[in-house]
Amino acid sequence: MRETPWWHDAVVYEIYVRSFADSTGDGVGDLAGVRSRLPYLADLGVDAIWLTPFYRSPMADGGYDVADYRDVDPLFGTLDEFDDLVADAHGQGLRLMVDIVPNHSSAAHPWFQKALNAPESSPERDRYIFRPSPPGRPDTEPNNWLSVFGGPAWTRLPDGDWYLHLFAPQQPDFNWNNPEVREDFLTTLRFWLDRGVDGFRIDVAMGLHKAEGLPDTALGFGARSPIWSRPEVHQVFREWRAVLDSYPGDRAAVGEVWTDSAEDLALYVRSDELHQSFNFAWLEAPWSAGAFREVIETTLAAMRAPTWVLSNHDVVRQATRYGEGAADPGAGLARACAALLAMLALPGSAYLYQGEELGLTEVKNLPSEVRQDPVYFRTKGAMPGRDGCRVPLPWSGTAPPFGFGSGGSWLPQPPEWAGLTMERQMTDPGSSLSFYRRALAARRSLRGTLPDTITWLDAPAGALVFSRDPLVCAVNCGTDPVRLPPHERVLISSAPLDGGMLPPDTGAWLLRDRPLTPRPRSA
Ligand code: GLC
């Protein structure tokens, strides 16, 4: 029998490096900070960590504006510190993935600086997407494309040429038809693979190629858009897969792919392309058994090795999302814990975002002078942006910066987080952290024993009930308690059960009495 590769059912923990742990006292998290907290992560029970960009960057978009893809920004440490982190992570049984940002560089990247000083239609400008105004309309953008961060997607140079940036003006889009661009990213992949990384998270993977002629569009993320999910992008990932496969040890890649269908998403996940792509439909589903069931069905129909994700550094934290509109202020966190059980019971891998295990909610009241997300500034505050889910973690103590570092934190932490520190929750069996630790341990205890398919069981209205025999997962998204399906014992529940009843906003794992037959898996 073929062994299951590690990523197939891994739990991967996203570390937003700036906000995880600060070792230098400058208020910004760094690689040495991550290294100092590896024992916490190993103990939490995750299999791998994904580090957001720590490369040289002017930080116009928190590091997703990369000026040198093959060096560490001094804000985050050094290459030697990165090597130490990889060695320590591996020593503690954790795989390590890094973020790669291929759609755009920073405007401070030497290639873009050269392009700025080069004439129109020069080889230097061909590495990016420069265009003149349309004929006869001298002051008009080359097309009607808008930046994801608000405003037009074009910025004009003094010589009249415009350059494309699907994100901030400090993030010019690469021209992926240019062979030098393709080649340089292969060099970057090898650079980090040689340093021992286990894989990559690919930023804006569906953006790289744009339709010939850059036609106007009003389309969203669908497959017919001239901006997103162009067919040519798949050839790029075939080349990347060949590089990954040339290394030993199951190196893997997960794509950040926003699409409007599971079928489009599945196109990225092929044996000669990416290993995985984020399943954002799961994160976008409202608190509803019907919505969850639909996402699960369409995902499993489209993909053999799916992923499940409830939050990341770009979205409102789930304990806040699920609480919106609920009468009980604690409902958001209760639902988030129940949703975690559903996610961890499904076949495939699960991605967690730092702080969700502490039950952190979105920090909504950040004053504008501390905010840093370009989304907030480009939309003049109309969109709050993503700073609220990026507030540095509370580790210990009773006052900010709660053990994050010795010199404050780049975004202020709410004083109420005194009750949510890792240190405090660790000794409280009723805490969100203790629940996450138990849930991850329960998943591990079942690893390799469950089928890759699920079976839907009869469920009372408002409830989601499925089985991966002998595991049964039940989540009550309704307003009344529901009877638990038949079971031998309860493995874990997200809140106390009421006899044979599952209360609202609660999830549970039940075991049928049946011997577990372990299947082999790779180390
Ligand atoms: C991705 C990142 C996001 C970033 C954007 C531009 O969506 O997750 O944080 O702002 O790409 O690089």
Coordinates of C-alpha atoms and ligand atoms in Angstrom, one line a residue:
M1 CA 0.0 0.0 0.0
R2 CA 1.2 3.5 -0.8
E3 CA 2.3 5.5 2.2
T4 CA 0.4 8.7 3.0
P5 CA 2.6 11.8 2.6
W6 CA 2.7 14.1 5.7
W7 CA 0.9 17.0 4.1
H8 CA -2.1 14.9 3.2
D9 CA -3.6 15.1 6.7
A10 CA -1.3 17.6 8.5
V11 CA -2.5 20.3 10.8
V12 CA -0.5 23.4 9.8
Y13 CA -0.2 26.4 12.0
E14 CA 0.1 29.8 10.3
I15 CA 2.6 32.1 12.0
Y16 CA 2.2 35.8 11.1
V17 CA 5.8 36.4 12.0
R18 CA 5.5 40.1 12.9
S19 CA 2.9 39.3 15.5
F20 CA 4.0 36.0 17.0
A21 CA 6.9 36.6 19.4
D22 CA 9.5 39.4 19.6
S23 CA 13.0 38.5 20.8
T24 CA 14.7 41.9 20.3
G25 CA 12.3 44.3 22.1
D26 CA 11.6 46.4 19.0
G27 CA 7.9 45.6 19.2
V28 CA 7.9 43.4 16.1
G29 CA 7.9 39.6 16.1
D30 CA 11.0 37.8 14.5
L31 CA 12.5 34.5 13.6
A32 CA 14.3 34.1 17.0
G33 CA 11.0 34.7 18.7
V34 CA 9.4 32.0 16.7
R35 CA 12.2 29.6 17.6
S36 CA 11.8 30.4 21.3
R37 CA 8.2 29.3 21.1
L38 CA 8.6 26.1 19.2
P39 CA 8.1 23.9 22.3
Y40 CA 4.6 25.6 22.7
L41 CA 3.7 24.6 19.1
A42 CA 5.0 21.1 19.3
D43 CA 3.1 20.7 22.6
L44 CA 0.0 22.2 21.0
G45 CA 0.0 19.2 18.7
V46 CA 0.4 20.7 15.2
D47 CA 2.4 19.0 12.5
A48 CA 3.8 21.9 10.6
I49 CA 4.2 25.7 10.7
W50 CA 3.9 28.2 7.8
L51 CA 5.8 31.4 8.2
T52 CA 4.5 34.5 6.5
P53 CA 7.1 36.6 4.6
F54 CA 10.2 37.5 6.5
Y55 CA 12.2 38.5 3.4
R56 CA 13.8 41.9 2.8
S57 CA 10.9 44.4 2.4
P58 CA 10.0 48.0 3.0
M59 CA 6.8 46.6 4.7
A60 CA 4.3 48.5 2.6
D61 CA 2.1 45.4 3.0
G62 CA 3.5 43.7 6.0
G63 CA 6.2 41.9 4.0
Y64 CA 4.1 40.8 1.1
D65 CA 6.1 43.4 -0.8
V66 CA 9.4 41.6 -1.3
A67 CA 12.6 43.5 -2.2
D68 CA 14.9 40.4 -2.0
Y69 CA 13.4 36.9 -2.2
R70 CA 16.6 35.3 -0.9
D71 CA 17.4 37.1 2.2
V72 CA 15.9 37.8 5.7
D73 CA 14.9 41.3 6.5
P74 CA 17.0 42.7 9.5
L75 CA 13.6 43.3 11.2
F76 CA 13.1 39.6 11.4
G77 CA 16.7 38.4 11.9
T78 CA 19.3 36.7 9.7
L79 CA 19.7 33.8 7.4
D80 CA 21.7 32.0 10.1
E81 CA 18.7 32.5 12.5
F82 CA 16.5 31.1 9.8
D83 CA 18.7 28.0 9.5
D84 CA 18.6 27.6 13.3
L85 CA 14.9 27.8 13.2
V86 CA 14.6 25.1 10.6
A87 CA 16.9 22.8 12.5
D88 CA 15.1 23.3 15.8
A89 CA 11.6 22.9 14.2
H90 CA 12.7 19.6 12.6
G91 CA 14.3 18.6 15.9
Q92 CA 10.9 19.0 17.6
G93 CA 9.1 17.1 14.9
L94 CA 7.6 20.1 13.1
R95 CA 7.7 20.7 9.4
L96 CA 8.3 24.2 8.2
M97 CA 6.7 26.0 5.2
V98 CA 7.6 29.4 3.9
D99 CA 5.5 31.9 2.0
I100 CA 6.5 32.8 -1.6
V101 CA 5.1 35.9 -3.3
P102 CA 5.2 35.5 -7.1
N103 CA 2.5 37.8 -8.3
H104 CA 4.3 41.0 -7.5
S105 CA 7.5 42.2 -6.0
S106 CA 8.2 45.3 -3.9
A107 CA 8.7 48.6 -5.8
A108 CA 12.1 48.6 -4.0
H109 CA 13.1 45.3 -5.8
P110 CA 16.2 46.0 -7.8
W111 CA 14.4 44.9 -11.0
F112 CA 11.7 47.4 -10.5
Q113 CA 14.1 50.2 -9.7
K114 CA 15.9 49.4 -13.0
A115 CA 12.6 49.4 -14.8
L116 CA 11.8 52.8 -13.5
N117 CA 15.0 54.2 -14.9
A118 CA 14.7 52.3 -18.3
P119 CA 12.9 53.5 -21.4
E120 CA 9.5 52.4 -22.5
S121 CA 9.4 48.9 -24.1
S122 CA 12.9 48.1 -22.7
P123 CA 13.8 44.6 -21.5
E124 CA 13.9 46.0 -17.9
R125 CA 10.3 47.1 -18.1
D126 CA 9.3 43.8 -19.7
R127 CA 9.8 42.0 -16.3
Y128 CA 6.7 43.9 -15.1
I129 CA 3.5 45.1 -16.8
F130 CA 4.0 48.5 -18.2
R131 CA 1.5 50.0 -20.7
P132 CA 0.7 53.4 -22.3
S133 CA -2.7 55.1 -22.1
P134 CA -5.2 53.9 -24.7
P135 CA -4.8 55.7 -28.1
G136 CA -6.5 59.1 -28.1
R137 CA -7.1 59.1 -24.3
P138 CA -3.7 60.4 -23.0
D139 CA -4.6 60.6 -19.3
T140 CA -6.6 57.4 -19.0
E141 CA -5.4 54.2 -17.3
P142 CA -4.7 51.4 -19.8
N143 CA -7.8 49.5 -18.7
N144 CA -10.5 49.5 -16.0
W145 CA -8.9 47.1 -13.6
L146 CA -9.2 47.9 -9.9
S147 CA -6.7 47.2 -7.1
V148 CA -7.8 44.5 -4.6
F149 CA -6.8 47.1 -2.0
G150 CA -9.0 49.8 -3.4
G151 CA -8.5 52.4 -6.2
P152 CA -7.2 51.9 -9.7
A153 CA -4.7 49.0 -10.4
W154 CA -2.4 51.4 -12.4
T155 CA 0.1 54.0 -11.3
R156 CA 1.6 56.4 -13.8
L157 CA 5.3 57.3 -14.2
P158 CA 6.5 60.8 -15.1
D159 CA 7.3 59.6 -18.7
G160 CA 3.6 58.7 -19.2
D161 CA 3.8 54.9 -19.0
W162 CA 1.6 53.1 -16.4
Y163 CA 2.4 50.0 -14.4
L164 CA 0.0 47.4 -13.1
H165 CA -0.4 46.6 -9.4
L166 CA -3.3 44.4 -8.4
F167 CA -2.5 45.3 -4.8
A168 CA -0.7 48.5 -3.5
P169 CA 1.3 50.8 -5.8
Q170 CA 4.3 49.5 -3.9
Q171 CA 3.6 46.0 -5.2
P172 CA 4.1 46.0 -9.0
D173 CA 2.9 42.9 -10.8
F174 CA 5.5 40.7 -12.5
N175 CA 5.1 39.8 -16.2
W176 CA 5.0 36.0 -16.0
N177 CA 5.5 35.7 -19.8
N178 CA 9.1 36.9 -19.2
P179 CA 11.5 33.9 -19.0
E180 CA 13.8 35.7 -16.5
V181 CA 10.9 36.0 -14.1
R182 CA 10.1 32.3 -14.3
E183 CA 13.7 31.3 -14.0
D184 CA 14.3 33.6 -11.0
F185 CA 11.5 32.1 -9.0
L186 CA 12.9 28.6 -9.7
T187 CA 16.1 29.8 -8.2
T188 CA 14.3 31.2 -5.2
L189 CA 12.5 27.9 -4.6
R190 CA 15.7 26.0 -4.7
F191 CA 17.4 28.5 -2.4
W192 CA 14.9 27.8 0.4
L193 CA 14.5 24.0 -0.4
D194 CA 18.3 23.8 -0.1
R195 CA 18.0 25.4 3.4
G196 CA 15.6 22.6 4.4
V197 CA 12.1 24.0 4.1
D198 CA 9.4 21.4 3.7
G199 CA 7.2 23.4 1.4
F200 CA 5.7 26.7 0.3
R201 CA 2.5 28.6 0.7
I202 CA 2.0 30.4 -2.6
D203 CA 0.6 34.0 -2.4
V204 CA -2.1 35.0 -4.9
A205 CA -1.4 31.8 -6.8
M206 CA -4.3 32.5 -9.2
G207 CA -3.0 35.9 -10.2
L208 CA 0.3 35.4 -12.1
H209 CA -0.9 35.4 -15.7
K210 CA -3.2 38.0 -17.1
A211 CA -5.2 37.6 -20.4
E212 CA -3.5 38.8 -23.6
G213 CA -4.4 42.4 -24.3
L214 CA -5.5 43.1 -20.7
P215 CA -9.2 43.5 -21.6
D216 CA -11.5 45.5 -19.4
T217 CA -13.5 43.5 -16.9
A218 CA -16.1 43.6 -14.2
L219 CA -15.7 39.9 -13.3
G220 CA -14.7 38.6 -9.9
F221 CA -12.6 35.6 -9.1
G222 CA -14.2 33.3 -11.7
A223 CA -12.4 31.2 -14.3
R224 CA -13.5 33.6 -17.1
S225 CA -11.8 36.6 -15.6
P226 CA -8.9 38.1 -17.6
I227 CA -7.1 38.6 -14.3
W228 CA -7.5 35.4 -12.2
S229 CA -7.0 31.7 -12.8
R230 CA -5.8 32.0 -16.4
P231 CA -5.0 28.6 -17.9
E232 CA -1.3 29.6 -18.4
V233 CA -0.8 29.7 -14.6
H234 CA -0.9 25.9 -14.4
Q235 CA 2.2 25.6 -16.5
V236 CA 4.1 27.7 -13.9
F237 CA 3.1 25.3 -11.1
R238 CA 4.0 22.3 -13.2
E239 CA 7.5 23.7 -13.4
W240 CA 7.5 24.3 -9.6
R241 CA 6.2 20.8 -8.9
A242 CA 9.1 19.3 -10.9
V243 CA 11.5 21.3 -8.7
L244 CA 9.8 20.2 -5.5
D245 CA 9.8 16.6 -6.7
S246 CA 13.5 16.7 -7.4
Y247 CA 14.1 17.0 -3.6
P248 CA 13.8 14.2 -1.1
G249 CA 11.3 14.3 1.7
D250 CA 7.8 15.1 0.3
R251 CA 8.2 18.8 -0.2
A252 CA 4.8 20.3 -0.7
A253 CA 3.1 23.5 -2.0
V254 CA -0.3 25.0 -1.0
G255 CA -1.8 27.7 -3.2
E256 CA -3.6 30.7 -2.0
V257 CA -6.3 30.4 -4.7
W258 CA -9.5 32.5 -4.5
T259 CA -12.0 31.1 -6.9
D260 CA -15.8 30.9 -7.1
S261 CA -16.0 27.1 -7.5
A262 CA -14.5 23.9 -6.1
E263 CA -14.0 22.7 -9.6
D264 CA -11.7 25.6 -10.4
L265 CA -9.9 25.1 -7.2
A266 CA -9.3 21.4 -7.9
L267 CA -7.6 22.3 -11.2
Y268 CA -4.6 23.6 -9.1
V269 CA -4.4 20.3 -7.2
R270 CA -3.1 17.7 -9.6
S271 CA -0.4 15.1 -9.3
D272 CA 1.9 17.3 -11.5
E273 CA 0.9 20.7 -10.0
L274 CA 0.2 21.9 -6.4
H275 CA -0.3 19.5 -3.6
Q276 CA -3.0 21.6 -2.1
S277 CA -5.0 24.8 -2.3
F278 CA -6.7 26.7 0.5
N279 CA -10.4 25.9 0.6
F280 CA -11.7 29.4 1.4
A281 CA -15.3 28.3 0.8
W282 CA -15.1 26.7 4.3
L283 CA -14.0 29.9 5.9
E284 CA -16.7 31.9 4.0
A285 CA -19.5 29.7 5.0
P286 CA -21.9 31.2 7.6
W287 CA -22.8 29.4 10.8
S288 CA -25.3 27.0 9.3
A289 CA -25.4 23.2 9.0
G290 CA -26.8 23.5 5.5
A291 CA -24.0 25.9 4.4
F292 CA -21.3 23.7 6.0
R293 CA -22.8 20.5 4.4
E294 CA -22.8 22.1 0.9
V295 CA -19.2 23.2 1.2
I296 CA -18.1 19.7 2.4
E297 CA -20.0 18.0 -0.4
T298 CA -18.7 20.1 -3.2
T299 CA -15.2 20.0 -1.8
L300 CA -15.1 16.3 -1.4
A301 CA -16.6 15.8 -4.8
A302 CA -13.9 17.9 -6.4
M303 CA -10.8 17.0 -4.5
R304 CA -9.1 13.9 -3.0
A305 CA -6.7 15.8 -0.7
P306 CA -8.6 18.9 0.4
T307 CA -7.7 21.5 3.0
W308 CA -9.9 23.2 5.6
V309 CA -9.3 26.7 7.0
L310 CA -11.3 28.9 9.3
S311 CA -9.0 31.9 9.5
N312 CA -5.8 33.5 8.5
H313 CA -4.0 36.9 8.6
D314 CA -6.4 38.4 5.9
V315 CA -9.8 37.7 7.4
V316 CA -11.9 38.6 10.5
R317 CA -11.2 36.1 13.3
Q318 CA -13.8 33.3 13.4
A319 CA -14.8 33.9 17.1
T320 CA -16.0 37.3 15.9
R321 CA -17.4 36.2 12.6
Y322 CA -19.6 33.5 14.0
G323 CA -20.8 35.8 16.8
E324 CA -22.2 38.5 14.5
G325 CA -25.9 38.8 15.0
A326 CA -26.0 36.2 17.8
A327 CA -27.8 37.1 21.0
D328 CA -25.3 35.6 23.3
P329 CA -21.9 37.4 23.2
G330 CA -20.1 34.1 23.9
A331 CA -21.7 32.4 20.9
G332 CA -18.9 33.3 18.5
L333 CA -16.2 31.5 20.4
A334 CA -18.5 28.5 21.2
R335 CA -19.3 28.2 17.5
A336 CA -15.6 28.5 16.5
C337 CA -14.7 25.6 18.8
A338 CA -17.5 23.5 17.4
A339 CA -16.5 24.4 13.8
L340 CA -12.9 23.3 14.7
L341 CA -14.2 19.8 15.6
A342 CA -16.0 19.6 12.2
M343 CA -12.8 20.7 10.4
L344 CA -10.5 18.3 12.2
A345 CA -12.9 15.4 11.6
L346 CA -12.9 15.9 7.8
P347 CA -10.5 14.1 5.5
G348 CA -7.6 16.2 4.3
S349 CA -5.4 18.8 6.1
A350 CA -6.3 21.7 8.4
Y351 CA -4.7 25.1 8.6
L352 CA -4.9 27.1 11.8
Y353 CA -4.0 30.7 12.3
Q354 CA -2.0 31.9 15.4
G355 CA -4.2 33.0 18.2
E356 CA -7.3 31.1 17.3
E357 CA -6.4 28.5 19.9
L358 CA -6.5 31.3 22.4
G359 CA -10.0 32.2 21.3
L360 CA -8.9 35.7 20.2
T361 CA -11.4 37.9 18.6
E362 CA -11.0 40.6 16.1
V363 CA -9.6 43.9 17.6
K364 CA -12.0 46.4 16.1
N365 CA -11.2 49.6 17.9
L366 CA -7.6 50.2 16.7
P367 CA -7.1 53.9 16.4
S368 CA -6.2 55.0 12.8
E369 CA -2.8 56.3 13.8
V370 CA -1.6 52.8 14.7
R371 CA -3.1 51.0 11.7
Q372 CA -0.8 49.8 9.0
D373 CA -2.9 47.8 6.5
P374 CA -2.9 49.6 3.1
V375 CA -6.5 48.4 2.6
Y376 CA -7.6 50.8 5.4
F377 CA -5.7 53.8 3.9
R378 CA -6.5 53.1 0.2
T379 CA -10.2 52.9 1.0
K380 CA -10.0 55.9 3.3
G381 CA -11.2 53.8 6.2
A382 CA -14.3 52.5 4.3
M383 CA -12.8 49.0 4.7
P384 CA -11.2 48.5 8.2
G385 CA -8.5 46.2 6.7
R386 CA -6.7 43.3 8.4
D387 CA -4.9 44.9 11.3
G388 CA -7.6 43.6 13.7
C389 CA -6.6 40.0 13.2
R390 CA -2.9 40.8 13.3
V391 CA -2.5 42.2 16.9
P392 CA 0.5 40.5 18.5
L393 CA -0.2 37.5 20.6
P394 CA -0.6 37.6 24.4
W395 CA 1.7 35.0 26.0
S396 CA 1.9 35.8 29.7
G397 CA 1.5 38.4 32.4
T398 CA -1.3 40.8 33.3
A399 CA -0.5 43.9 31.2
P400 CA 0.4 44.6 27.6
P401 CA 2.6 43.5 25.8
F402 CA 1.7 40.3 27.6
G403 CA 5.1 38.6 27.1
F404 CA 5.1 39.3 23.4
G405 CA 8.5 41.0 23.9
S406 CA 10.2 43.5 26.1
G407 CA 9.4 46.6 24.1
G408 CA 5.7 46.9 23.5
S409 CA 3.9 45.6 20.4
W410 CA 3.5 47.2 17.0
L411 CA -0.2 47.1 17.3
P412 CA -1.7 47.7 20.8
Q413 CA -3.2 44.7 22.5
P414 CA -6.6 45.1 24.4
P415 CA -6.2 45.0 28.2
E416 CA -8.9 42.3 28.3
W417 CA -6.4 39.9 26.8
A418 CA -4.9 39.5 30.3
G419 CA -7.5 36.7 30.7
L420 CA -6.5 35.1 27.5
T421 CA -2.7 34.7 27.7
M422 CA -1.2 31.4 26.8
E423 CA 0.2 31.0 30.3
R424 CA -3.1 31.6 31.9
Q425 CA -5.1 29.3 29.6
M426 CA -2.5 26.5 29.8
T427 CA -3.5 25.7 33.4
D428 CA -7.2 26.1 32.9
P429 CA -8.9 22.9 31.6
G430 CA -11.9 25.0 30.6
S431 CA -9.9 27.3 28.3
S432 CA -10.0 27.5 24.6
L433 CA -6.3 26.6 24.5
S434 CA -7.0 23.4 26.6
F435 CA -9.8 22.5 24.2
Y436 CA -7.6 23.0 21.1
R437 CA -4.9 20.8 22.7
R438 CA -7.4 18.1 23.4
A439 CA -8.9 18.3 20.0
L440 CA -5.5 18.1 18.3
A441 CA -4.5 15.1 20.5
A442 CA -7.8 13.4 19.7
R443 CA -7.1 13.9 16.0
R444 CA -3.7 12.4 16.4
S445 CA -5.0 9.4 18.2
L446 CA -7.1 8.6 15.2
R447 CA -4.5 9.3 12.6
G448 CA -4.2 6.7 9.9
T449 CA -7.3 4.8 11.2
L450 CA -10.1 6.6 9.4
P451 CA -11.3 6.3 5.8
D452 CA -10.8 9.1 3.3
T453 CA -14.5 9.4 2.7
I454 CA -17.4 10.5 4.9
T455 CA -20.9 9.2 5.3
W456 CA -23.8 11.6 6.1
L457 CA -26.0 10.4 9.0
D458 CA -29.5 11.4 9.6
A459 CA -29.4 14.8 11.4
P460 CA -32.1 16.7 13.2
A461 CA -32.9 20.1 11.7
G462 CA -30.0 22.6 12.2
A463 CA -27.4 19.9 12.9
L464 CA -24.5 18.5 10.9
V465 CA -23.7 14.8 11.5
F466 CA -21.3 12.8 9.5
S467 CA -19.1 9.8 10.1
R468 CA -15.7 8.5 9.2
D469 CA -16.3 5.2 10.7
P470 CA -15.8 4.7 13.6
L471 CA -15.7 8.4 14.3
V472 CA -18.9 10.4 14.2
C473 CA -18.9 14.2 14.3
A474 CA -22.0 16.1 15.3
V475 CA -22.3 19.9 15.3
N476 CA -25.4 21.7 16.4
C477 CA -25.9 25.0 14.5
G478 CA -29.5 25.3 15.5
T479 CA -31.2 26.9 18.5
D480 CA -32.5 23.8 20.3
P481 CA -30.6 20.9 21.8
V482 CA -30.6 17.8 19.6
R483 CA -30.3 14.1 20.4
L484 CA -26.8 12.7 19.8
P485 CA -26.6 9.8 17.4
P486 CA -25.9 6.3 18.8
H487 CA -22.4 5.9 20.1
E488 CA -20.2 3.9 22.4
R489 CA -18.4 6.9 24.0
V490 CA -17.8 10.6 23.6
L491 CA -14.2 11.4 22.6
I492 CA -14.4 15.1 22.9
S493 CA -17.0 17.9 22.9
S494 CA -16.5 21.7 22.5
A495 CA -18.8 22.3 25.5
P496 CA -20.3 20.1 28.2
L497 CA -23.0 17.8 26.9
D498 CA -26.4 17.6 28.4
G499 CA -26.9 13.8 28.9
G500 CA -27.7 12.4 25.5
M501 CA -28.3 15.8 24.1
L502 CA -26.0 18.1 22.1
P503 CA -26.7 21.8 23.1
P504 CA -26.8 24.6 20.5
D505 CA -23.4 26.0 19.3
T506 CA -21.7 22.8 20.3
G507 CA -19.8 20.0 18.5
A508 CA -18.8 16.5 19.6
W509 CA -16.8 13.6 18.4
L510 CA -18.3 10.2 19.2
L511 CA -16.8 6.8 18.8
R512 CA -18.6 3.7 17.7
D513 CA -17.2 0.6 19.3
R514 CA -15.1 -1.0 16.6
P515 CA -11.4 -2.0 16.5
L516 CA -9.1 0.6 14.8
T517 CA -6.9 -0.9 12.2
P518 CA -3.8 1.4 11.7
R519 CA -2.7 2.1 8.1
P520 CA 0.9 2.9 7.4
R521 CA 2.1 6.5 6.9
S522 CA 5.4 8.1 6.1
A523 CA 7.5 9.6 9.0
Ligands
GLC1 C1 -2.3 37.6 -0.1 C2 -1.8 37.8 1.3 C3 -2.2 39.1 1.8 C4 -1.4 40.2 0.9 C5 -1.8 39.9 -0.6 C6 -0.8 40.7 -1.5 O1 -3.6 37.7 -0.2 O2 -2.3 36.8 2.1 O3 -1.8 39.4 3.1 O4 -1.8 41.4 1.3 O5 -1.7 38.6 -0.9 O6 0.4 40.1 -1.4

